[in-house]
């Protein structure tokens, strides 16, 4: 029986395993199982400002303000729920000191990132409401003009040291799955041909 199917399939499986090992080396499983994954550490050097931990009771509000130093630039903001659990639910309302509304953003996952266009130097007020049933701790992250931030421009930044391996891992994972599927298909094609040949004899 031809062995091309199993050989190709095993090669694909090896690629998948290698990609998973890369992910585990960049993000140890304890970072997720222990609930201590901290986004600002991953994106270190990318943010102009990171808030202290903000504790918000069920139904309560938390507040954070940021004064933008530039204008006509994109502003990236994010909110992470520390020690996230199913059922945690926030809404983030953003306005400026003049009462202009930048929108309300729902959050039902551990982290949210959104982009705003800042046309003038402005002070942004973040009003974070906790719609869940337990107290949550959150951090707010702000980056002005993130494309030119130190986190992206410095090849040795913690952010780049994680993104490049993850990109390689993603490519290997996709390639591995494709190769694995091809191997399985070839195996069944060869097996079917052998069965047909046996019937002919």
N, CA, C and O of each residue as an XYZ file, in Angstrom:
804
protein
N       0.849     -1.212      0.000
C       0.000      0.000      0.000
C       0.877      1.252      0.000
O       1.890      1.322      0.696
N       0.466      2.224     -0.789
C       1.236      3.455     -0.849
C       1.259      4.144      0.512
O       0.281      4.116      1.259
N       2.381      4.753      0.809
C       2.551      5.393      2.113
C       2.544      6.919      2.029
O       2.817      7.604      3.014
N       2.227      7.445      0.835
C       2.292      8.905      0.700
C       1.277      9.611      1.594
O       1.565     10.673      2.146
N       0.078      9.017      1.740
C      -0.944      9.627      2.587
C      -0.514      9.746      4.034
O      -0.534     10.843      4.594
N      -0.116      8.617      4.667
C       0.338      8.708      6.054
C       1.535      9.616      6.240
O       1.607     10.346      7.229
N       2.493      9.585      5.293
C       3.687     10.427      5.429
C       3.313     11.900      5.391
O       3.776     12.690      6.214
N       2.466     12.265      4.424
C       2.033     13.666      4.314
C       1.204     14.057      5.536
O       1.359     15.156      6.068
N       0.317     13.152      5.984
C      -0.508     13.439      7.154
C       0.312     13.652      8.406
O       0.041     14.563      9.188
N       1.327     12.804      8.601
C       2.203     12.953      9.766
C       2.979     14.262      9.692
O       3.196     14.917     10.712
N       3.398     14.645      8.479
C       4.100     15.935      8.324
C       3.209     17.098      8.730
O       3.660     18.036      9.388
N       1.935     17.031      8.333
C       0.987     18.074      8.737
C       0.779     18.105     10.230
O       0.698     19.178     10.829
N       0.690     16.914     10.848
C       0.512     16.842     12.298
C       1.716     17.429     13.032
O       1.563     18.096     14.056
N       2.913     17.176     12.502
C       4.123     17.742     13.103
C       4.080     19.266     13.053
O       4.440     19.930     14.024
N       3.640     19.824     11.918
C       3.547     21.285     11.796
C       2.560     21.857     12.813
O       2.815     22.900     13.416
N       1.436     21.172     12.998
C       0.442     21.629     13.972
C       1.029     21.610     15.382
O       0.848     22.559     16.145
N       1.732     20.528     15.728
C       2.331     20.411     17.056
C       3.377     21.503     17.276
O       3.437     22.101     18.350
N       4.205     21.763     16.255
C       5.224     22.813     16.366
C       4.568     24.171     16.600
O       5.035     24.954     17.427
N       3.489     24.450     15.874
C       2.805     25.739     16.032
C       2.244     25.880     17.441
O       2.309     26.963     18.024
N       1.690     24.796     17.999
C       1.151     24.849     19.364
C       2.262     25.031     20.390
O       2.082     25.730     21.387
N       3.411     24.403     20.146
C       4.542     24.567     21.061
C       5.029     26.016     21.061
O       5.414     26.546     22.103
N       5.010     26.652     19.889
C       5.407     28.064     19.816
C       4.456     28.926     20.639
O       4.896     29.813     21.371
N       3.140     28.668     20.521
C       2.150     29.438     21.278
C       2.368     29.264     22.781
O       2.327     30.231     23.542
N       2.601     28.009     23.199
C       2.809     27.744     24.624
C       4.085     28.423     25.124
O       4.129     28.891     26.262
N       5.127     28.480     24.279
C       6.377     29.120     24.697
C       6.206     30.629     24.844
O       6.836     31.247     25.702
N       5.351     31.223     24.004
C       5.121     32.672     24.084
C       4.156     32.996     25.213
O       4.368     33.944     25.969
N       3.090     32.203     25.323
C       2.088     32.397     26.368
C       1.950     31.107     27.148
O       1.143     30.256     26.773
N       2.714     30.927     28.232
C       2.577     29.711     29.042
C       1.133     29.514     29.470
O       0.420     30.479     29.744
N       0.703     28.249     29.525
C      -0.693     27.964     29.858
C      -1.080     28.529     31.215
O      -2.250     28.839     31.443
N      -0.117     28.670     32.120
C      -0.429     29.223     33.448
C      -0.904     30.659     33.366
O      -1.612     31.135     34.253
N      -0.509     31.362     32.285
C      -0.931     32.752     32.133
C      -2.431     32.850     31.973
O      -3.026     33.880     32.288
N      -3.061     31.762     31.474
C      -4.486     31.784     31.248
C      -5.235     31.032     32.342
O      -6.284     31.484     32.801
N      -4.697     29.878     32.764
C      -5.410     29.080     33.751
C      -5.393     29.728     35.122
O      -6.317     29.531     35.911
N      -4.360     30.494     35.415
C      -4.284     31.139     36.719
C      -5.009     32.481     36.753
O      -5.104     33.113     37.805
N      -5.525     32.920     35.587
C      -6.269     34.165     35.519
C      -5.408     35.398     35.694
O      -5.920     36.458     36.053
N      -4.086     35.283     35.442
C      -3.218     36.426     35.666
C      -2.705     37.031     34.356
O      -1.703     37.746     34.348
N      -3.398     36.741     33.250
C      -3.013     37.357     31.985
C      -3.250     38.859     32.069
O      -4.352     39.306     32.388
N      -2.218     39.626     31.785
C      -2.279     41.073     31.947
C      -1.905     41.715     30.614
O      -0.738     41.714     30.222
N      -2.910     42.267     29.916
C      -2.705     42.791     28.571
C      -1.625     43.863     28.486
O      -0.835     43.833     27.543
N      -1.548     44.818     29.434
C      -0.501     45.846     29.318
C       0.911     45.272     29.268
O       1.802     45.883     28.679
N       1.128     44.098     29.883
C       2.455     43.483     29.818
C       2.752     42.991     28.411
O       3.871     43.133     27.919
N       1.745     42.411     27.766
C       1.927     41.919     26.403
C       2.185     43.067     25.436
O       3.023     42.958     24.542
N       1.461     44.165     25.620
C       1.560     45.307     24.715
C       2.463     46.403     25.275
O       2.283     47.582     24.972
N       3.430     46.005     26.089
C       4.317     46.974     26.737
C       5.011     47.860     25.699
O       5.501     47.372     24.681
N       5.044     49.162     25.970
C       5.667     50.108     25.061
C       4.720     50.677     24.034
O       5.072     51.602     23.302
N       3.515     50.129     23.975
C       2.560     50.581     22.968
C       1.639     51.675     23.488
O       1.096     52.451     22.701
N       1.453     51.747     24.823
C       0.471     52.668     25.372
C       1.129     53.900     25.976
O       2.186     53.822     26.604
N       0.469     55.050     25.768
C       0.905     56.282     26.404
C       0.551     56.294     27.882
O       1.255     56.887     28.699
N      -0.545     55.635     28.209
C      -1.000     55.678     29.593
C      -1.803     54.429     29.916
O      -2.611     53.973     29.107
N      -1.576     53.883     31.099
C      -2.319     52.725     31.602
C      -2.830     53.085     32.984
O      -2.075     53.570     33.827
N      -4.095     52.849     33.211
C      -4.698     53.231     34.491
C      -4.269     52.283     35.603
O      -3.778     51.182     35.355
N      -4.466     52.733     36.813
C      -4.388     51.835     37.956
C      -5.618     50.923     37.922
O      -6.551     51.168     37.158
N      -5.619     49.902     38.723
C      -6.771     49.000     38.793
C      -7.992     49.774     39.287
O      -7.928     50.470     40.300
N      -9.101     49.645     38.563
C     -10.356     50.306     38.924
C     -11.353     49.225     39.342
O     -11.691     48.352     38.543
N     -11.818     49.280     40.574
C     -12.789     48.310     41.087
C     -14.195     48.876     40.940
O     -14.463     50.010     41.337
N     -15.107     48.060     40.355
C     -16.473     48.520     40.093
C     -17.451     47.491     40.651
O     -17.399     46.315     40.291
N     -18.328     47.936     41.520
C     -19.316     47.048     42.125
C     -20.433     46.733     41.122
O     -20.590     47.457     40.139
N     -21.212     45.661     41.352
C     -22.333     45.354     40.456
C     -23.304     46.530     40.358
O     -23.794     47.032     41.369
N     -23.570     46.954     39.139
C     -24.442     48.105     38.923
C     -23.759     49.438     39.117
O     -24.363     50.483     38.871
N     -22.503     49.424     39.555
C     -21.789     50.663     39.837
C     -21.054     51.203     38.624
O     -21.072     50.608     37.546
N     -20.405     52.346     38.822
C     -19.689     53.037     37.764
C     -18.237     53.246     38.158
O     -17.924     53.476     39.326
N     -17.354     53.163     37.171
C     -15.959     53.523     37.350
C     -15.601     54.610     36.357
O     -16.165     54.667     35.264
N     -14.670     55.468     36.726
C     -14.354     56.622     35.873
C     -12.855     56.697     35.603
O     -12.025     56.346     36.441
N     -12.543     57.171     34.391
C     -11.145     57.387     34.029
C     -11.099     58.507     32.992
O     -11.943     58.564     32.097
N     -10.115     59.395     33.112
C      -9.969     60.511     32.170
C      -8.591     60.482     31.543
O      -7.606     60.096     32.172
N      -8.547     60.902     30.286
C      -7.269     60.973     29.571
C      -7.249     62.238     28.719
O      -8.190     62.514     27.974
N      -6.167     63.001     28.840
C      -6.011     64.226     28.040
C      -5.120     63.933     26.843
O      -3.925     63.680     26.989
N      -5.717     63.970     25.657
C      -4.957     63.711     24.430
C      -3.997     64.864     24.172
O      -4.382     66.030     24.259
N      -2.743     64.536     23.854
C      -1.721     65.564     23.639
C      -1.636     65.996     22.182
O      -1.085     67.055     21.881
N      -2.182     65.176     21.267
C      -2.105     65.465     19.830
C      -3.511     65.502     19.254
O      -4.492     65.221     19.943
N      -3.587     65.853     17.981
C      -4.880     65.859     17.305
C      -4.695     65.422     15.857
O      -3.576     65.338     15.351
N      -5.817     65.147     15.208
C      -5.818     64.580     13.851
C      -5.025     63.278     13.799
O      -4.281     63.033     12.850
N      -5.186     62.463     14.805
C      -4.523     61.159     14.874
C      -5.537     60.120     15.359
O      -6.537     60.467     15.987
N      -5.273     58.853     15.065
C      -6.104     57.809     15.671
C      -5.692     57.594     17.123
O      -4.513     57.685     17.463
N      -6.658     57.313     17.961
C      -6.384     57.009     19.366
C      -6.947     55.620     19.657
O      -8.140     55.372     19.483
N      -6.085     54.735     20.094
C      -6.490     53.378     20.450
C      -6.732     53.311     21.954
O      -5.885     53.729     22.744
N      -7.876     52.791     22.343
C      -8.139     52.596     23.760
C      -8.611     51.160     23.990
O      -9.186     50.520     23.110
N      -8.351     50.688     25.183
C      -8.773     49.338     25.528
C      -9.127     49.250     26.997
O      -8.633     50.020     27.821
N      -9.987     48.303     27.309
C     -10.362     48.011     28.697
C     -10.250     46.503     28.898
O     -10.804     45.723     28.123
N      -9.536     46.102     29.938
C      -9.432     44.686     30.279
C     -10.077     44.434     31.625
O      -9.851     45.170     32.586
N     -10.893     43.374     31.687
C     -11.434     42.899     32.961
C     -10.428     41.908     33.528
O     -10.204     40.846     32.947
N      -9.829     42.246     34.647
C      -8.877     41.349     35.282
C      -9.628     40.179     35.930
O     -10.709     40.367     36.487
N      -9.061     38.987     35.856
C      -9.693     37.787     36.415
C     -11.123     37.649     35.881
O     -12.077     37.483     36.641
N     -11.240     37.723     34.550
C     -12.554     37.659     33.895
C     -13.260     36.333     34.175
O     -12.629     35.277     34.239
N     -14.589     36.412     34.341
C     -15.424     35.227     34.488
C     -16.647     35.363     33.594
O     -17.072     36.473     33.272
N     -17.212     34.224     33.195
C     -18.445     34.246     32.399
C     -19.519     35.038     33.140
O     -19.705     34.890     34.348
N     -20.212     35.874     32.391
C     -21.260     36.698     32.986
C     -20.823     38.117     33.251
O     -21.664     38.989     33.466
N     -19.511     38.377     33.241
C     -19.037     39.758     33.395
C     -19.483     40.578     32.190
O     -19.367     40.135     31.047
N     -19.983     41.754     32.452
C     -20.585     42.559     31.381
C     -20.428     44.037     31.717
O     -20.871     44.496     32.770
N     -19.791     44.778     30.809
C     -19.578     46.215     31.008
C     -20.150     47.002     29.834
O     -20.418     46.458     28.763
N     -20.326     48.286     30.070
C     -20.538     49.233     28.968
C     -19.647     50.435     29.239
O     -19.571     50.928     30.364
N     -18.976     50.897     28.191
C     -18.036     52.010     28.313
C     -18.578     53.189     27.521
O     -18.708     53.122     26.299
N     -18.888     54.256     28.218
C     -19.388     55.484     27.591
C     -18.252     56.510     27.569
O     -17.635     56.782     28.598
N     -17.981     57.077     26.389
C     -16.865     58.013     26.236
C     -17.403     59.371     25.793
O     -18.177     59.466     24.841
N     -16.986     60.402     26.491
C     -17.371     61.774     26.136
C     -16.186     62.688     26.431
O     -15.206     62.263     27.043
N     -16.279     63.945     25.996
C     -15.218     64.902     26.327
C     -15.737     65.907     27.355
O     -16.884     65.832     27.796
N     -14.872     66.842     27.722
C     -15.240     67.782     28.791
C     -16.341     68.737     28.360
O     -16.946     69.410     29.195
N     -16.603     68.799     27.051
C     -17.663     69.684     26.551
C     -18.993     68.939     26.422
O     -19.996     69.524     26.013
N     -19.003     67.663     26.765
C     -20.235     66.883     26.689
C     -20.455     66.199     25.363
O     -21.489     65.561     25.166
N     -19.498     66.315     24.436
C     -19.635     65.629     23.153
C     -19.501     64.123     23.362
O     -18.628     63.661     24.097
N     -20.380     63.365     22.703
C     -20.441     61.925     22.908
C     -19.624     61.200     21.840
O     -19.822     61.414     20.644
N     -18.703     60.338     22.284
C     -17.931     59.514     21.352
C     -18.532     58.123     21.179
O     -18.053     57.339     20.360
N     -19.574     57.811     21.941
C     -20.238     56.529     21.787
C     -20.246     55.698     23.056
O     -19.543     55.990     24.023
N     -21.065     54.650     23.025
C     -21.161     53.679     24.116
C     -20.757     52.320     23.555
O     -21.269     51.894     22.519
N     -19.847     51.646     24.234
C     -19.282     50.408     23.727
C     -19.548     49.273     24.727
O     -19.049     49.316     25.852
N     -20.325     48.264     24.330
C     -20.572     47.121     25.232
C     -19.358     46.191     25.278
O     -18.634     46.054     24.292
N     -19.149     45.569     26.408
C     -18.066     44.603     26.577
C     -18.559     43.418     27.387
O     -18.920     43.555     28.556
N     -18.571     42.246     26.749
C     -18.960     41.033     27.472
C     -17.853     39.983     27.422
O     -18.089     38.818     27.742
N     -16.661     40.384     27.025
C     -15.495     39.506     27.029
C     -14.428     40.070     27.949
O     -14.631     41.109     28.577
N     -13.289     39.387     28.030
C     -12.244     39.846     28.956
C     -11.585     41.156     28.545
O     -11.045     41.869     29.390
N     -11.626     41.482     27.235
C     -10.901     42.682     26.806
C     -11.570     43.266     25.570
O     -12.150     42.542     24.760
N     -11.482     44.570     25.437
C     -12.012     45.252     24.268
C     -11.001     46.303     23.821
O     -10.386     46.973     24.650
N     -10.833     46.443     22.504
C     -10.022     47.513     21.929
C     -10.847     48.207     20.860
O     -11.511     47.558     20.051
N     -10.801     49.530     20.864
C     -11.501     50.321     19.862
C     -10.616     51.494     19.444
O      -9.704     51.891     20.169
N     -10.904     52.039     18.261
C     -10.140     53.173     17.737
C     -11.052     54.395     17.631
O     -12.194     54.301     17.181
N     -10.529     55.530     18.050
C     -11.231     56.800     17.901
C     -10.374     57.747     17.072
O      -9.146     57.669     17.094
N     -11.030     58.639     16.345
C     -10.323     59.695     15.617
C     -10.397     60.976     16.437
O     -11.485     61.490     16.696
N      -9.245     61.490     16.843
C      -9.182     62.706     17.658
C      -8.826     63.871     16.745
O      -7.711     63.940     16.228
N      -9.772     64.788     16.545
C      -9.549     65.913     15.635
C      -8.982     67.140     16.344
O      -8.404     68.018     15.704
N      -9.146     67.201     17.658
C      -8.575     68.311     18.431
C      -8.002     67.755     19.733
O      -8.383     66.673     20.181
N      -7.087     68.505     20.330
C      -6.595     68.101     21.648
C      -7.786     68.086     22.602
O      -8.511     69.075     22.706
N      -7.985     66.998     23.278
C      -9.229     66.819     24.008
C      -8.985     65.985     25.259
O      -8.041     65.198     25.331
N      -9.853     66.176     26.232
C      -9.844     65.328     27.426
C     -11.013     64.367     27.333
O     -12.170     64.785     27.288
N     -10.707     63.078     27.305
C     -11.738     62.057     27.173
C     -12.091     61.497     28.541
O     -11.215     61.177     29.345
N     -13.377     61.385     28.788
C     -13.879     60.811     30.033
C     -14.479     59.441     29.751
O     -15.386     59.311     28.928
N     -13.972     58.425     30.433
C     -14.477     57.063     30.291
C     -15.357     56.748     31.497
O     -14.893     56.765     32.637
N     -16.626     56.462     31.235
C     -17.557     56.041     32.276
C     -17.848     54.554     32.045
O     -18.454     54.179     31.042
N     -17.414     53.728     32.974
C     -17.508     52.280     32.822
C     -18.545     51.748     33.794
O     -18.387     51.870     35.008
N     -19.608     51.157     33.260
C     -20.673     50.628     34.111
C     -20.587     49.098     34.146
O     -20.394     48.439     33.124
N     -20.735     48.570     35.338
C     -20.690     47.123     35.556
C     -22.123     46.581     35.546
O     -22.898     46.838     36.467
N     -22.468     45.822     34.488
C     -23.808     45.233     34.388
C     -23.833     43.797     34.906
O     -24.877     43.146     34.865
N     -22.708     43.300     35.389
C     -22.640     41.933     35.886
C     -23.102     41.810     37.322
O     -23.587     42.768     37.924
N     -22.941     40.601     37.863
C     -23.441     40.307     39.215
C     -22.334     40.274     40.262
O     -22.603     39.957     41.421
N     -21.105     40.591     39.887
C     -20.012     40.577     40.854
C     -19.123     41.793     40.633
O     -19.158     42.426     39.578
N     -18.329     42.103     41.644
C     -17.376     43.199     41.508
C     -16.281     42.802     40.521
O     -15.802     41.668     40.531
N     -15.894     43.744     39.675
C     -14.818     43.482     38.724
C     -13.730     44.536     38.885
O     -13.992     45.668     39.292
N     -12.512     44.143     38.559
C     -11.380     45.061     38.497
C     -11.003     45.230     37.036
O     -10.864     44.244     36.313
N     -10.836     46.478     36.592
C     -10.511     46.743     35.193
C      -9.306     47.670     35.111
O      -8.992     48.397     36.053
N      -8.636     47.627     33.956
C      -7.608     48.608     33.630
C      -7.948     49.206     32.270
O      -8.477     48.531     31.387
N      -7.630     50.494     32.124
C      -7.851     51.206     30.860
C      -6.496     51.488     30.234
O      -5.560     51.906     30.916
N      -6.398     51.256     28.924
C      -5.142     51.457     28.191
C      -5.384     52.443     27.052
O      -6.363     52.322     26.315
N      -4.483     53.424     26.914
C      -4.624     54.466     25.899
C      -3.342     54.564     25.078
O      -2.242     54.591     25.631
N      -3.491     54.617     23.752
C      -2.339     54.804     22.868
C      -2.684     55.826     21.794
O      -3.608     55.623     21.006
N      -1.932     56.931     21.767
C      -2.086     57.918     20.697
C      -1.216     57.512     19.513
O      -0.036     57.199     19.667
N      -1.830     57.524     18.319
C      -1.111     57.182     17.092
C      -0.377     55.844     17.248
O       0.851     55.800     17.172
N      -1.121     54.756     17.464
C      -0.488     53.466     17.793
C       0.441     52.932     16.704
O       1.363     52.175     17.007
N       0.217     53.312     15.436
C       1.084     52.822     14.355
C       2.522     53.281     14.533
O       3.448     52.625     14.056
N       2.712     54.394     15.212
C       4.064     54.925     15.422
C       4.532     54.785     16.862
O       5.475     55.454     17.284
N       3.874     53.920     17.609
C       4.246     53.745     19.007
C       5.532     52.951     19.121
O       5.942     52.265     18.185
N       6.162     53.054     20.282
C       7.411     52.339     20.528
C       7.208     50.831     20.479
O       8.128     50.088     20.137
N       6.007     50.379     20.819
C       5.732     48.951     20.814
C       5.812     48.344     19.430
O       6.148     47.168     19.284
N       5.499     49.152     18.385
C       5.563     48.648     17.017
C       6.857     49.006     16.320
O       7.343     48.241     15.487
N       7.422     50.157     16.644
C       8.631     50.608     15.948
C       9.903     49.968     16.490
O      10.901     49.877     15.775
N       9.881     49.523     17.749
C      11.062     48.903     18.356
C      11.003     47.390     18.154
O      10.140     46.731     18.734
N      11.903     46.825     17.343
C      11.851     45.378     17.068
C      12.123     44.520     18.294
O      11.822     43.326     18.292
N      12.692     45.116     19.349
C      13.002     44.356     20.562
C      11.969     44.547     21.664
O      12.168     44.099     22.793
N      10.871     45.211     21.338
C       9.847     45.444     22.352
C       9.148     44.130     22.679
O       9.093     43.235     21.836
N       8.603     44.000     23.918
C       7.881     42.776     24.280
C       6.747     42.461     23.316
O       6.463     41.294     23.046
N       6.095     43.505     22.795
C       4.998     43.298     21.855
C       5.484     42.596     20.589
O       4.884     41.615     20.149
N       6.581     43.104     20.001
C       7.104     42.511     18.778
C       7.670     41.121     19.041
O       7.588     40.242     18.184
N       8.242     40.923     20.223
C       8.791     39.604     20.556
C       7.700     38.548     20.676
O       7.983     37.353     20.599
N       6.460     38.978     20.864
C       5.350     38.035     20.929
C       4.627     37.927     19.592
O       4.211     36.839     19.194
N       4.477     39.061     18.893
C       3.700     39.055     17.657
C       4.369     38.225     16.574
O       3.696     37.456     15.887
N       5.699     38.365     16.405
C       6.392     37.616     15.352
C       6.267     36.105     15.555
O       5.910     35.402     14.610
N       6.550     35.576     16.763
C       6.351     34.135     16.960
C       4.903     33.704     16.744
O       4.649     32.622     16.215
N       3.950     34.548     17.153
C       2.551     34.194     16.957
C       2.181     34.160     15.484
O       1.403     33.310     15.052
N       2.746     35.096     14.705
C       2.489     35.104     13.262
C       3.038     33.833     12.616
O       2.375     33.207     11.790
N       4.253     33.465     13.004
C       4.850     32.235     12.482
C       4.010     31.032     12.903
O       3.761     30.131     12.103
N       3.573     31.023     14.164
C       2.762     29.926     14.661
C       1.455     29.806     13.885
O       1.028     28.701     13.549
N       0.825     30.935     13.601
C      -0.426     30.920     12.853
C      -0.257     30.355     11.453
O      -1.088     29.581     10.978
N       0.839     30.754     10.790
C       1.110     30.238      9.445
C       1.347     28.732      9.482
O       0.824     27.990      8.650
N       2.145     28.289     10.458
C       2.425     26.853     10.583
C       1.156     26.066     10.892
O       0.965     24.963     10.379
N       0.288     26.635     11.733
C      -0.950     25.947     12.096
C      -1.844     25.758     10.876
O      -2.358     24.665     10.640
N      -2.026     26.828     10.102
C      -2.870     26.742      8.899
C      -2.273     25.761      7.893
O      -2.978     24.915      7.342
N      -0.955     25.886      7.660
C      -0.282     24.993      6.725
C      -0.364     23.544      7.193
O      -0.601     22.636      6.396
N      -0.164     23.335      8.505
C      -0.218     21.985      9.053
C      -1.581     21.349      8.886
O      -1.680     20.174      8.534
N      -2.643     22.118      9.137
C      -3.998     21.580      8.987
C      -4.271     21.202      7.529
O      -4.857     20.156      7.249
N      -3.837     22.071      6.598
C      -4.038     21.783      5.168
C      -3.293     20.508      4.767
O      -3.854     19.634      4.106
N      -2.020     20.412      5.174
C      -1.215     19.235      4.836
C      -1.813     17.980      5.462
O      -1.835     16.926      4.827
N      -2.295     18.079      6.692
C      -2.907     16.934      7.368
C      -4.144     16.459      6.612
O      -4.330     15.258      6.417
N      -4.987     17.394      6.188
C      -6.196     17.037      5.436
C      -5.829     16.382      4.103
O      -6.433     15.385      3.708
N      -4.829     16.951      3.410
C      -4.376     16.367      2.141
C      -3.889     14.933      2.362
O      -4.198     14.037      1.576
N      -3.130     14.727      3.432
C      -2.634     13.395      3.736
C      -3.755     12.402      3.971
O      -3.703     11.273      3.483
N      -4.776     12.820      4.719
C      -5.913     11.939      4.994
C      -6.667     11.603      3.712
O      -7.051     10.454      3.490
N      -6.876     12.621      2.865
C      -7.583     12.404      1.597
C      -6.807     11.430      0.716
O      -7.391     10.507      0.146
N      -5.499     11.629      0.602
C      -4.676     10.745     -0.220
C      -4.692      9.320      0.322
O      -4.712      8.359     -0.447
N      -4.682      9.186      1.641
C      -4.715      7.855      2.249
C      -5.986      7.103      1.833
O      -5.927      5.933      1.455
N      -7.127      7.784      1.907
C      -8.383      7.118      1.554
C      -8.489      6.860      0.053
O      -9.078      5.863     -0.364
N      -7.920      7.757     -0.762
C      -7.902      7.513     -2.210
C      -7.085      6.263     -2.524
O      -7.525      5.399     -3.282
N      -5.889      6.174     -1.933
C      -5.037      5.005     -2.170
C      -5.696      3.735     -1.644
O      -5.637      2.686     -2.286
N      -6.323      3.833     -0.473
C      -6.988      2.662      0.100
C      -8.134      2.195     -0.796
O      -8.322      0.996     -1.002
N      -8.892      3.147     -1.324
C     -10.008      2.794     -2.204
C      -9.504      2.163     -3.501
O     -10.105      1.210     -3.997
N      -8.403      2.687     -4.056
C      -7.839      2.118     -5.281
C      -7.371      0.685     -5.055
O      -7.546     -0.175     -5.918
N      -6.779      0.435     -3.899
C      -6.303     -0.915     -3.581
C      -7.485     -1.874     -3.469
O      -7.426     -3.002     -3.960
N      -8.558     -1.421     -2.821
C      -9.736     -2.279     -2.697
C     -10.343     -2.586     -4.054
O     -10.782     -3.708     -4.303
N     -10.368     -1.579     -4.943
C     -10.900     -1.803     -6.298
C     -10.047     -2.782     -7.072
O     -10.573     -3.626     -7.797
N      -8.709     -2.679     -6.924
C      -7.793     -3.585     -7.614
C      -7.985     -5.018     -7.128
O      -7.926     -5.956     -7.923
N      -8.219     -5.196     -5.802
C      -8.426     -6.533     -5.263
C      -9.692     -7.163     -5.839
O      -9.723     -8.364     -6.109
N     -10.746     -6.346     -6.029
C     -11.981     -6.874     -6.594
C     -11.786     -7.293     -8.044
O     -12.374     -8.272     -8.504
N     -10.951     -6.538     -8.762
C     -10.700     -6.863    -10.176
C      -9.984     -8.193    -10.343
O     -10.137     -8.880    -11.352
N      -9.190     -8.541     -9.321
C      -8.497     -9.826     -9.378
C      -9.355    -10.953     -8.817
O      -8.922    -12.104     -8.790
